[in-house]
Short mmCIF file of C-alpha atoms in Angstrom, two decimals:
data_model
loop_
_atom_site.label_atom_id
_atom_site.label_comp_id
_atom_site.label_asym_id
_atom_site.label_seq_id
_atom_site.Cartn_x
_atom_site.Cartn_y
_atom_site.Cartn_z
CA UNK C 1 -148.87 -48.35 81.32
CA UNK C 2 -151.53 -49.83 83.61
CA UNK C 3 -151.12 -46.97 86.13
CA UNK C 4 -151.90 -44.43 83.41
CA UNK C 5 -155.01 -46.37 82.43
CA UNK C 6 -156.22 -46.53 86.01
CA UNK C 7 -155.65 -42.74 86.44
CA UNK C 8 -157.77 -42.09 83.37
CA UNK C 9 -160.50 -44.38 84.72
CA UNK C 10 -160.57 -42.48 88.05
CA UNK C 11 -161.03 -39.25 86.13
CA UNK C 12 -164.03 -40.55 84.17
CA UNK C 13 -165.61 -42.11 87.24
CA UNK C 14 -165.34 -38.82 89.16
CA UNK C 15 -166.85 -36.64 86.43
CA UNK C 16 -169.13 -39.17 84.68
CA UNK C 17 -170.51 -41.51 87.38
CA UNK C 18 -172.85 -43.31 84.95
CA UNK C 19 -169.93 -44.73 83.05
CA UNK C 20 -168.39 -46.45 86.09
CA UNK C 21 -169.97 -49.86 85.52
CA UNK C 22 -169.16 -49.93 81.81
CA UNK C 23 -165.60 -48.87 82.45
CA UNK C 24 -165.17 -51.46 85.17
CA UNK C 25 -166.38 -54.20 82.81
CA UNK C 26 -164.14 -52.94 80.04
CA UNK C 27 -161.12 -52.84 82.33
CA UNK C 28 -161.80 -56.36 83.61
CA UNK C 29 -162.05 -57.69 80.07
CA UNK C 30 -158.94 -55.83 78.93
CA UNK C 31 -156.94 -56.90 81.97
CA UNK C 32 -158.03 -60.52 81.55
CA UNK C 33 -157.07 -60.47 77.88
CA UNK C 34 -153.71 -58.88 78.73
CA UNK C 35 -152.92 -61.46 81.42
CA UNK C 36 -153.95 -64.38 79.19
CA UNK C 37 -151.82 -63.03 76.36
CA UNK C 38 -148.80 -62.77 78.66
CA UNK C 39 -149.23 -66.10 80.45
CA UNK C 40 -150.02 -68.19 77.37
CA UNK C 41 -147.65 -66.61 74.88
CA UNK C 42 -146.19 -69.38 72.66
CA UNK C 43 -142.71 -70.69 73.41
CA UNK C 44 -141.34 -69.28 70.18
CA UNK C 45 -142.62 -65.76 70.96
CA UNK C 46 -141.31 -65.49 74.51
CA UNK C 47 -138.61 -62.96 75.32
CA UNK C 48 -135.10 -64.39 74.99
CA UNK C 49 -132.57 -63.95 77.80
CA UNK C 50 -130.15 -61.01 77.52
CA UNK C 51 -127.71 -61.41 74.66
CA UNK C 52 -129.89 -63.88 72.73
CA UNK C 53 -132.33 -63.47 69.88
CA UNK C 54 -134.69 -66.10 68.57
CA UNK C 55 -135.02 -66.52 64.82
CA UNK C 56 -137.64 -68.96 63.57
CA UNK C 57 -138.67 -70.06 60.05
CA UNK C 58 -141.64 -68.31 58.40
CA UNK C 59 -145.20 -69.45 58.94
CA UNK C 60 -148.80 -68.28 59.26
CA UNK C 61 -149.49 -65.56 61.83
CA UNK C 62 -152.62 -67.13 63.22
CA UNK C 63 -154.95 -65.30 65.59
CA UNK C 64 -154.27 -63.88 69.06
CA UNK C 65 -153.90 -66.46 71.86
CA UNK C 66 -154.89 -69.46 69.73
CA UNK C 67 -152.45 -68.96 66.86
CA UNK C 68 -153.15 -71.57 64.17
CA UNK C 69 -154.78 -73.98 66.60
CA UNK C 70 -158.29 -73.71 65.14
CA UNK C 71 -156.98 -74.37 61.63
CA UNK C 72 -155.09 -77.40 62.88
CA UNK C 73 -158.16 -78.85 64.55
CA UNK C 74 -160.25 -78.49 61.40
CA UNK C 75 -157.48 -80.12 59.34
CA UNK C 76 -157.88 -83.37 61.29
CA UNK C 77 -161.01 -84.15 59.28
CA UNK C 78 -159.54 -83.34 55.85
CA UNK C 79 -158.88 -86.59 53.93
CA UNK C 80 -156.84 -84.69 51.33
CA UNK C 81 -154.47 -83.14 53.89
CA UNK C 82 -154.64 -79.76 52.19
CA UNK C 83 -153.31 -77.89 55.23
CA UNK C 84 -150.27 -80.17 55.46
CA UNK C 85 -149.40 -79.41 51.86
CA UNK C 86 -150.13 -75.69 52.11
CA UNK C 87 -147.88 -75.31 55.14
CA UNK C 88 -144.99 -76.85 53.22
CA UNK C 89 -145.07 -73.91 50.80
CA UNK C 90 -143.29 -71.76 53.39
CA UNK C 91 -140.11 -73.78 52.77
CA UNK C 92 -138.31 -76.72 54.29
CA UNK C 93 -139.48 -75.59 57.73
CA UNK C 94 -142.68 -73.85 58.84
CA UNK C 95 -143.38 -72.23 62.21
CA UNK C 96 -146.79 -72.81 63.77
CA UNK C 97 -147.89 -71.19 67.01
CA UNK C 98 -150.53 -73.40 68.63
CA UNK C 99 -151.88 -72.10 71.91
CA UNK C 100 -148.86 -71.71 74.17
CA UNK C 101 -146.82 -74.17 72.10
CA UNK C 102 -144.67 -73.59 69.04
CA UNK C 103 -144.17 -76.25 66.41
CA UNK C 104 -141.56 -76.23 63.68
CA UNK C 105 -142.87 -78.40 60.86
CA UNK C 106 -140.17 -80.29 58.99
CA UNK C 107 -141.24 -80.47 55.36
CA UNK C 108 -138.31 -82.22 53.67
CA UNK C 109 -136.28 -85.39 54.08
CA UNK C 110 -133.13 -83.32 54.49
CA UNK C 111 -134.19 -81.30 57.52
CA UNK C 112 -135.84 -84.35 59.12
CA UNK C 113 -132.53 -86.18 58.88
CA UNK C 114 -130.54 -83.22 60.16
CA UNK C 115 -132.75 -82.31 63.11
CA UNK C 116 -134.50 -85.53 64.18
CA UNK C 117 -131.74 -88.04 63.41
CA UNK C 118 -128.42 -86.21 63.66
CA UNK C 119 -129.46 -83.94 66.54
CA UNK C 120 -131.51 -86.55 68.34
CA UNK C 121 -129.78 -85.89 71.66
CA UNK C 122 -131.31 -82.38 71.65
CA UNK C 123 -134.68 -83.20 70.09
CA UNK C 124 -135.80 -86.13 72.21
CA UNK C 125 -138.20 -84.24 74.51
CA UNK C 126 -141.98 -84.06 74.54
CA UNK C 127 -144.20 -81.11 75.34
CA UNK C 128 -146.44 -81.36 78.44
CA UNK C 129 -149.90 -82.81 77.81
CA UNK C 130 -151.88 -82.78 81.07
CA UNK C 131 -154.84 -84.60 79.49
CA UNK C 132 -153.49 -87.17 76.99
CA UNK C 133 -150.29 -87.94 78.89
CA UNK C 134 -151.48 -87.02 82.39
CA UNK C 135 -155.07 -87.93 83.21
CA UNK C 136 -155.72 -90.36 80.35
CA UNK C 137 -152.35 -92.15 80.58
CA UNK C 138 -151.43 -91.59 84.25
CA UNK C 139 -148.02 -90.36 83.04
CA UNK C 140 -147.22 -93.93 81.99
CA UNK C 141 -147.44 -94.04 78.19
CA UNK C 142 -143.85 -93.54 77.06
CA UNK C 143 -144.93 -92.18 73.67
CA UNK C 144 -145.79 -88.82 75.25
CA UNK C 145 -143.34 -88.69 78.15
CA UNK C 146 -140.32 -86.35 78.46
CA UNK C 147 -136.87 -87.99 78.64
CA UNK C 148 -136.78 -88.30 82.43
CA UNK C 149 -139.96 -90.40 82.39
CA UNK C 150 -139.26 -92.25 79.16
CA UNK C 151 -135.72 -93.60 79.49
CA UNK C 152 -136.45 -96.53 81.83
CA UNK C 153 -139.46 -97.65 79.78
CA UNK C 154 -137.38 -97.42 76.63
CA UNK C 155 -134.66 -99.55 78.24
CA UNK C 156 -136.91 -102.53 78.88
CA UNK C 157 -138.66 -102.28 75.50
CA UNK C 158 -135.34 -102.13 73.66
CA UNK C 159 -135.08 -105.92 74.01
CA UNK C 160 -137.67 -106.17 71.23
CA UNK C 161 -135.01 -105.06 68.74
CA UNK C 162 -132.46 -107.74 69.61
CA UNK C 163 -131.67 -110.37 67.00
CA UNK C 164 -132.35 -113.24 69.39
CA UNK C 165 -135.80 -111.93 70.23
CA UNK C 166 -136.70 -111.35 66.58
CA UNK C 167 -135.78 -114.96 65.71
CA UNK C 168 -137.85 -116.26 68.62
CA UNK C 169 -140.85 -114.19 67.58
CA UNK C 170 -140.60 -115.28 63.93
CA UNK C 171 -142.13 -118.69 64.67
CA UNK C 172 -145.10 -117.05 66.38
CA UNK C 173 -145.56 -114.61 63.51
CA UNK C 174 -145.52 -117.46 60.98
CA UNK C 175 -148.10 -119.44 62.98
CA UNK C 176 -150.48 -116.49 63.31
CA UNK C 177 -149.99 -115.62 59.65
CA UNK C 178 -151.05 -119.15 58.67
CA UNK C 179 -154.27 -118.66 60.63
CA UNK C 180 -154.78 -115.34 58.83
CA UNK C 181 -154.66 -117.17 55.50
CA UNK C 182 -157.28 -119.65 56.72
CA UNK C 183 -159.52 -116.82 57.91
CA UNK C 184 -159.20 -115.14 54.50
CA UNK C 185 -160.23 -118.38 52.84
CA UNK C 186 -163.33 -119.01 54.92
CA UNK C 187 -164.43 -115.42 55.63
CA UNK C 188 -163.04 -113.22 52.84
CA UNK C 189 -165.62 -110.48 53.48
CA UNK C 190 -164.07 -109.85 56.93
CA UNK C 191 -160.50 -109.39 55.68
CA UNK C 192 -159.98 -106.21 57.69
CA UNK C 193 -161.03 -107.97 60.91
CA UNK C 194 -158.52 -110.72 60.20
CA UNK C 195 -155.75 -108.11 59.94
CA UNK C 196 -156.57 -106.84 63.41
CA UNK C 197 -156.82 -110.31 64.92
CA UNK C 198 -153.45 -111.26 63.45
CA UNK C 199 -151.68 -108.10 64.60
CA UNK C 200 -153.19 -108.21 68.07
CA UNK C 201 -152.58 -111.92 68.54
CA UNK C 202 -148.90 -111.71 67.59
CA UNK C 203 -148.07 -108.82 69.87
CA UNK C 204 -150.26 -110.29 72.63
CA UNK C 205 -148.24 -113.51 72.51
CA UNK C 206 -144.93 -111.63 72.45
CA UNK C 207 -145.88 -109.31 75.29
CA UNK C 208 -147.99 -111.57 77.52
CA UNK C 209 -146.95 -115.08 76.45
CA UNK C 210 -150.19 -116.72 75.32
CA UNK C 211 -152.11 -117.02 72.11
CA UNK C 212 -155.01 -114.63 71.92
CA UNK C 213 -158.12 -116.13 73.52
CA UNK C 214 -160.28 -113.06 73.96
CA UNK C 215 -163.94 -112.44 73.27
CA UNK C 216 -165.09 -110.09 70.54
CA UNK C 217 -166.08 -107.57 73.20
CA UNK C 218 -162.64 -107.67 74.83
CA UNK C 219 -160.97 -107.05 71.48
CA UNK C 220 -163.42 -104.27 70.68
CA UNK C 221 -162.79 -102.65 74.07
CA UNK C 222 -159.02 -102.64 73.53
CA UNK C 223 -159.40 -101.18 70.06
CA UNK C 224 -161.67 -98.51 71.54
CA UNK C 225 -159.00 -97.71 74.11
CA UNK C 226 -156.48 -97.15 71.32
CA UNK C 227 -158.92 -95.08 69.26
CA UNK C 228 -159.95 -92.89 72.16
CA UNK C 229 -156.40 -92.44 73.43
CA UNK C 230 -155.18 -91.34 70.00
CA UNK C 231 -158.25 -89.12 69.71
CA UNK C 232 -157.43 -87.50 73.05
CA UNK C 233 -154.04 -86.27 71.82
CA UNK C 234 -154.47 -82.58 71.12
CA UNK C 235 -158.27 -82.68 71.39
CA UNK C 236 -158.38 -80.76 74.67
CA UNK C 237 -157.42 -77.08 74.92
CA UNK C 238 -155.68 -77.93 78.19
CA UNK C 239 -153.00 -79.83 76.28
CA UNK C 240 -152.37 -76.71 74.18
CA UNK C 241 -152.38 -74.44 77.26
CA UNK C 242 -150.76 -76.77 79.81
CA UNK C 243 -150.34 -74.02 82.42
CA UNK C 244 -154.07 -74.34 83.06
CA UNK C 245 -153.25 -77.60 84.78
CA UNK C 246 -151.83 -75.52 87.65
CA UNK C 247 -155.30 -74.23 88.54
CA UNK C 248 -156.88 -75.62 91.73
CA UNK C 249 -158.63 -78.91 90.91
CA UNK C 250 -161.94 -77.40 91.99
CA UNK C 251 -161.68 -75.05 88.99
CA UNK C 252 -160.67 -77.77 86.51
CA UNK C 253 -164.16 -78.47 85.24
CA UNK C 254 -162.84 -80.72 82.49
CA UNK C 255 -161.30 -83.31 84.85
CA UNK C 256 -164.47 -85.32 85.46
CA UNK C 257 -164.90 -86.20 81.79
CA UNK C 258 -161.29 -87.32 81.30
CA UNK C 259 -161.03 -89.12 84.63
CA UNK C 260 -164.06 -91.21 83.69
CA UNK C 261 -162.32 -92.25 80.48
CA UNK C 262 -159.12 -92.98 82.42
CA UNK C 263 -160.96 -95.29 84.82
CA UNK C 264 -162.49 -97.24 81.95
CA UNK C 265 -159.12 -97.38 80.13
CA UNK C 266 -157.38 -98.61 83.28
CA UNK C 267 -160.05 -101.26 83.83
CA UNK C 268 -159.61 -102.65 80.30
CA UNK C 269 -155.85 -102.78 80.82
CA UNK C 270 -156.22 -104.59 84.14
CA UNK C 271 -158.49 -107.24 82.64
CA UNK C 272 -155.64 -108.17 80.27
CA UNK C 273 -152.76 -107.68 82.71
CA UNK C 274 -153.80 -109.32 85.96
CA UNK C 275 -154.21 -112.93 84.68
CA UNK C 276 -150.66 -112.81 83.30
CA UNK C 277 -149.28 -111.23 86.46
CA UNK C 278 -150.83 -114.00 88.57
CA UNK C 279 -149.32 -116.71 86.33
CA UNK C 280 -145.87 -115.15 86.66
CA UNK C 281 -146.21 -114.93 90.45
CA UNK C 282 -147.25 -118.59 90.51
CA UNK C 283 -144.30 -119.63 88.31
CA UNK C 284 -146.47 -121.11 85.55
CA UNK C 285 -146.28 -118.34 82.93
CA UNK C 286 -145.02 -119.16 79.42
CA UNK C 287 -142.10 -117.21 77.86
CA UNK C 288 -142.97 -113.57 77.15
CA UNK C 289 -141.65 -110.02 77.22
CA UNK C 290 -143.38 -109.48 80.58
CA UNK C 291 -141.97 -112.63 82.19
CA UNK C 292 -138.47 -112.60 80.67
CA UNK C 293 -137.72 -108.87 80.56
CA UNK C 294 -140.20 -106.57 82.26
CA UNK C 295 -140.49 -108.53 85.53
CA UNK C 296 -137.34 -110.65 85.33
CA UNK C 297 -134.91 -110.21 88.22
CA UNK C 298 -131.93 -109.43 85.94
CA UNK C 299 -133.68 -106.86 83.73
CA UNK C 300 -136.54 -105.84 85.99
CA UNK C 301 -138.38 -102.60 85.30
CA UNK C 302 -137.86 -100.18 88.18
CA UNK C 303 -141.38 -98.71 88.13
CA UNK C 304 -144.38 -99.94 90.08
CA UNK C 305 -146.89 -102.57 88.99
CA UNK C 306 -149.24 -100.09 87.32
CA UNK C 307 -146.42 -98.53 85.31
CA UNK C 308 -145.29 -102.00 84.23
CA UNK C 309 -148.84 -102.73 83.10
CA UNK C 310 -148.84 -99.61 80.93
CA UNK C 311 -145.50 -100.59 79.38
CA UNK C 312 -146.88 -103.99 78.38
CA UNK C 313 -150.28 -102.77 77.23
CA UNK C 314 -149.00 -99.82 75.20
CA UNK C 315 -146.77 -102.35 73.43
CA UNK C 316 -149.91 -104.29 72.48
CA UNK C 317 -151.67 -101.06 71.45
CA UNK C 318 -148.89 -99.85 69.18
CA UNK C 319 -147.95 -103.27 67.82
CA UNK C 320 -151.46 -104.15 66.75
CA UNK C 321 -152.81 -100.89 65.39
CA UNK C 322 -150.02 -99.84 63.02
CA UNK C 323 -149.70 -103.32 61.49
CA UNK C 324 -153.46 -103.53 61.00
CA UNK C 325 -153.59 -100.18 59.22
CA UNK C 326 -150.61 -100.97 57.00
CA UNK C 327 -152.20 -104.26 55.88
CA UNK C 328 -155.44 -102.42 55.12
CA UNK C 329 -153.53 -99.95 52.93
CA UNK C 330 -151.83 -102.88 51.20
CA UNK C 331 -155.26 -104.20 50.21
CA UNK C 332 -156.14 -100.77 48.82
CA UNK C 333 -152.94 -100.84 46.76
CA UNK C 334 -153.74 -104.35 45.51
CA UNK C 335 -157.13 -103.15 44.27
CA UNK C 336 -155.83 -99.97 42.65
CA UNK C 337 -152.60 -101.32 41.16
CA UNK C 338 -153.03 -104.94 40.01
CA UNK C 339 -149.88 -104.85 37.81
CA UNK C 340 -147.72 -104.08 40.83
CA UNK C 341 -149.47 -106.90 42.66
CA UNK C 342 -148.69 -109.37 39.87
CA UNK C 343 -145.03 -108.29 39.77
CA UNK C 344 -144.79 -108.94 43.51
CA UNK C 345 -146.35 -112.38 43.02
CA UNK C 346 -143.76 -113.26 40.39
CA UNK C 347 -140.97 -112.53 42.86
CA UNK C 348 -142.60 -114.65 45.58
CA UNK C 349 -143.24 -117.54 43.20
CA UNK C 350 -139.65 -117.47 41.95
CA UNK C 351 -138.31 -117.90 45.48
CA UNK C 352 -140.94 -120.30 46.83
CA UNK C 353 -141.15 -122.71 43.91
CA UNK C 354 -140.25 -126.26 44.91
CA UNK C 355 -139.28 -129.21 42.72
CA UNK C 356 -142.09 -130.47 40.59
CA UNK C 357 -143.79 -127.09 40.39
CA UNK C 358 -145.18 -127.09 43.95
CA UNK C 359 -145.09 -123.90 46.00
CA UNK C 360 -144.32 -123.43 49.67
CA UNK C 361 -145.39 -120.50 51.80
CA UNK C 362 -142.89 -117.66 52.25
CA UNK C 363 -141.09 -117.72 55.59
CA UNK C 364 -139.20 -115.08 57.52
CA UNK C 365 -135.77 -116.08 56.23
CA UNK C 366 -136.92 -115.27 52.67
CA UNK C 367 -136.91 -111.55 53.34
CA UNK C 368 -133.39 -110.88 52.05
CA UNK C 369 -134.29 -112.62 48.79
CA UNK C 370 -137.48 -110.61 48.18
CA UNK C 371 -136.42 -106.98 47.75
CA UNK C 372 -139.52 -106.10 45.72
CA UNK C 373 -141.86 -107.24 48.52
CA UNK C 374 -139.84 -105.16 50.99
CA UNK C 375 -139.94 -102.17 48.63
CA UNK C 376 -143.70 -102.62 48.22
CA UNK C 377 -144.16 -102.40 52.00
CA UNK C 378 -142.14 -99.18 52.17
CA UNK C 379 -144.22 -97.78 49.33
CA UNK C 380 -147.43 -98.69 51.19
CA UNK C 381 -146.28 -96.56 54.12
CA UNK C 382 -145.17 -93.70 51.86
CA UNK C 383 -148.20 -93.73 49.57
CA UNK C 384 -150.77 -93.42 52.36
CA UNK C 385 -148.95 -92.28 55.52
CA UNK C 386 -150.50 -93.57 58.72
CA UNK C 387 -149.16 -90.58 60.65
CA UNK C 388 -149.59 -87.23 58.84
CA UNK C 389 -147.87 -85.56 61.82
CA UNK C 390 -145.48 -87.34 64.17
CA UNK C 391 -145.54 -86.52 67.89
CA UNK C 392 -143.43 -83.43 68.57
CA UNK C 393 -139.70 -83.79 69.23
CA UNK C 394 -139.13 -81.02 71.75
CA UNK C 395 -135.82 -79.23 72.15
CA UNK C 396 -134.31 -79.86 75.57
CA UNK C 397 -131.91 -76.89 75.17
CA UNK C 398 -131.48 -73.95 72.79
CA UNK C 399 -130.22 -74.84 69.31
CA UNK C 400 -128.85 -73.05 66.26
CA UNK C 401 -129.40 -74.48 62.80
CA UNK C 402 -128.60 -72.88 59.44
CA UNK C 403 -129.09 -69.32 60.65
CA UNK C 404 -132.11 -70.04 62.82
CA UNK C 405 -132.05 -69.80 66.62
CA UNK C 406 -134.53 -72.08 68.35
CA UNK C 407 -135.36 -71.82 72.08
CA UNK C 408 -135.66 -74.86 74.30
CA UNK C 409 -139.27 -76.01 74.40
CA UNK C 410 -140.16 -75.67 70.71
CA UNK C 411 -141.32 -78.89 69.12
CA UNK C 412 -140.10 -80.27 65.80
CA UNK C 413 -142.81 -82.23 63.98
CA UNK C 414 -142.38 -84.29 60.82
CA UNK C 415 -144.94 -83.11 58.29
CA UNK C 416 -145.53 -86.57 56.86
CA UNK C 417 -147.49 -85.64 53.73
CA UNK C 418 -144.93 -83.40 51.95
CA UNK C 419 -142.03 -85.51 53.25
CA UNK C 420 -143.59 -88.67 51.79
CA UNK C 421 -144.42 -86.80 48.56
CA UNK C 422 -140.85 -85.63 48.08
CA UNK C 423 -140.24 -87.94 45.13
CA UNK C 424 -140.98 -88.26 41.43
CA UNK C 425 -144.69 -88.83 40.67
CA UNK C 426 -145.71 -89.01 44.35
CA UNK C 427 -149.32 -89.94 43.50
CA UNK C 428 -148.22 -93.16 41.79
CA UNK C 429 -147.81 -96.40 43.70
CA UNK C 430 -144.32 -97.34 42.61
CA UNK C 431 -142.31 -99.80 44.77
CA UNK C 432 -139.38 -99.51 42.36
CA UNK C 433 -138.46 -96.16 43.92
CA UNK C 434 -137.26 -98.09 47.02
CA UNK C 435 -135.00 -100.54 45.15
CA UNK C 436 -131.86 -98.82 46.38
CA UNK C 437 -130.03 -101.50 48.34
CA UNK C 438 -131.84 -100.59 51.60
CA UNK C 439 -135.08 -102.44 50.94
CA UNK C 440 -134.85 -104.53 54.09
CA UNK C 441 -134.32 -101.48 56.31
CA UNK C 442 -137.82 -100.06 56.64
CA UNK C 443 -136.56 -96.98 58.50
CA UNK C 444 -134.05 -95.98 55.80
CA UNK C 445 -135.44 -92.94 53.97
CA UNK C 446 -138.86 -93.43 55.59
CA UNK C 447 -140.03 -91.68 58.74
CA UNK C 448 -143.35 -93.36 59.51
CA UNK C 449 -141.82 -94.99 62.56
CA UNK C 450 -140.38 -91.69 63.74
CA UNK C 451 -136.65 -91.18 64.00
CA UNK C 452 -133.72 -90.33 66.20
CA UNK C 453 -133.84 -91.50 69.80
CA UNK C 454 -137.64 -91.56 69.68
CA UNK C 455 -137.93 -94.06 66.85
CA UNK C 456 -140.52 -96.78 67.49
CA UNK C 457 -138.75 -99.56 69.39
CA UNK C 458 -140.70 -102.25 67.57
CA UNK C 459 -140.20 -101.10 64.00
CA UNK C 460 -138.14 -104.15 62.98
CA UNK C 461 -140.70 -106.46 64.50
CA UNK C 462 -143.43 -104.62 62.58
CA UNK C 463 -141.48 -104.86 59.32
CA UNK C 464 -141.01 -108.60 59.67
CA UNK C 465 -144.70 -109.14 60.35
CA UNK C 466 -145.67 -107.01 57.37
CA UNK C 467 -143.20 -108.85 55.12
CA UNK C 468 -144.53 -112.26 56.08
CA UNK C 469 -148.18 -111.38 55.54
CA UNK C 470 -147.76 -109.31 52.39
CA UNK C 471 -145.65 -112.03 50.75
CA UNK C 472 -148.18 -114.72 51.68
CA UNK C 473 -151.26 -112.73 50.71
CA UNK C 474 -149.66 -111.83 47.39
CA UNK C 475 -149.04 -115.52 46.73
CA UNK C 476 -152.39 -116.92 47.86
CA UNK C 477 -155.13 -114.40 47.05
CA UNK C 478 -156.35 -112.03 44.35
CA UNK C 479 -158.11 -108.79 45.24
CA UNK C 480 -160.99 -107.32 43.28
CA UNK C 481 -163.70 -104.73 44.04
CA UNK C 482 -166.94 -106.32 45.18
CA UNK C 483 -168.93 -104.83 42.29
CA UNK C 484 -166.66 -106.69 39.84
CA UNK C 485 -167.75 -109.98 41.37
CA UNK C 486 -171.52 -109.47 41.35
#
């Protein structure tokens, strides 16, 4: 095909010399477009090997090269998540081509369970992200790593799910929760700040061993790290066209911007990590995940010191931010649905009433006796999902499913909005929908912590912290809009 084009060009150049420059420009543009189209063709559109044929679910066609990438980027600023809902109209699964990547959106509980949970051994990969996972994270944040870089980090963090660890952490969670109540009492206008302090202080003590004694600037810097890291995911075209990372570094004009952010990020991490590392080396460190698991001789992490730092600090990032957001949504629910709030209070009061009419604060061991509080927490996460899209679960080998043939490399993504709305009256805040005997299992029927082998390792720890604070806030405080109090 190209040889015929070049022969035609030679003819025109010979007989119409004035057109040579225009033709040369046109050929350069056409050739460039052709090469780009071939090199960056999405995973789901690549030619299958002999004897195979890919068959993917329906979805929008998108535009050449970019696919639906521009639509996806604009949807990030839509508070109503219209695109998420529109894409679910294609069926239980929707195919999106995004740059050189292909996503299969999972729009129902059924297919999420089948593909993410039951086929987790095949769907535990991650797609390459040279910016968010590479430059910004130095290939050390396990959230975005493929299985070969994630398994060892997962192993050491798995200790957070053990029953012994959860019991040990309960006392710390109760102590920090008591301080949260005091902060609410003396500074009610800063309730959202108290949520962040609580969440950060608990996970800081678990991970690093000490109560949080950080300045406002240090806390703000860490929250900025989280915000900017999350914002970096998918914000660069390089992450959607990862083959561009193979260009010589002299041509990677974007590197300077992201490397500057990485250096700042790494500096913030080190300011939190190094004091703890020195205490451990000196033998004076208190009990913690870092001392007793990450750097302990019997369970020691096999990576280097910097990788260990990222394991500990990403634990603090994830453990503080999700809890903070869930507590903020709980306050929104308390304002919008006071009857539900009062019903929750009745349950707490019935369990925590002492002789003579006195009340005690809820404690962690009350969780099994407070199914409505547990159901309320699950409804908080369903009603206003923190993660509209989960990180992609990439196929590590080809897979067939219900007549579809998926190639290795496609990513399965939970479309959180339609999945969470797959219930009766989804717009209503109704904890009763979770009173099914699985109230104390926050991951049962709910996918906000992910699923399969990639489920958040700290989800039980997060649930226990949310239970303790929701039960106590329900008991001790009323919520009302500010204009009702003026």
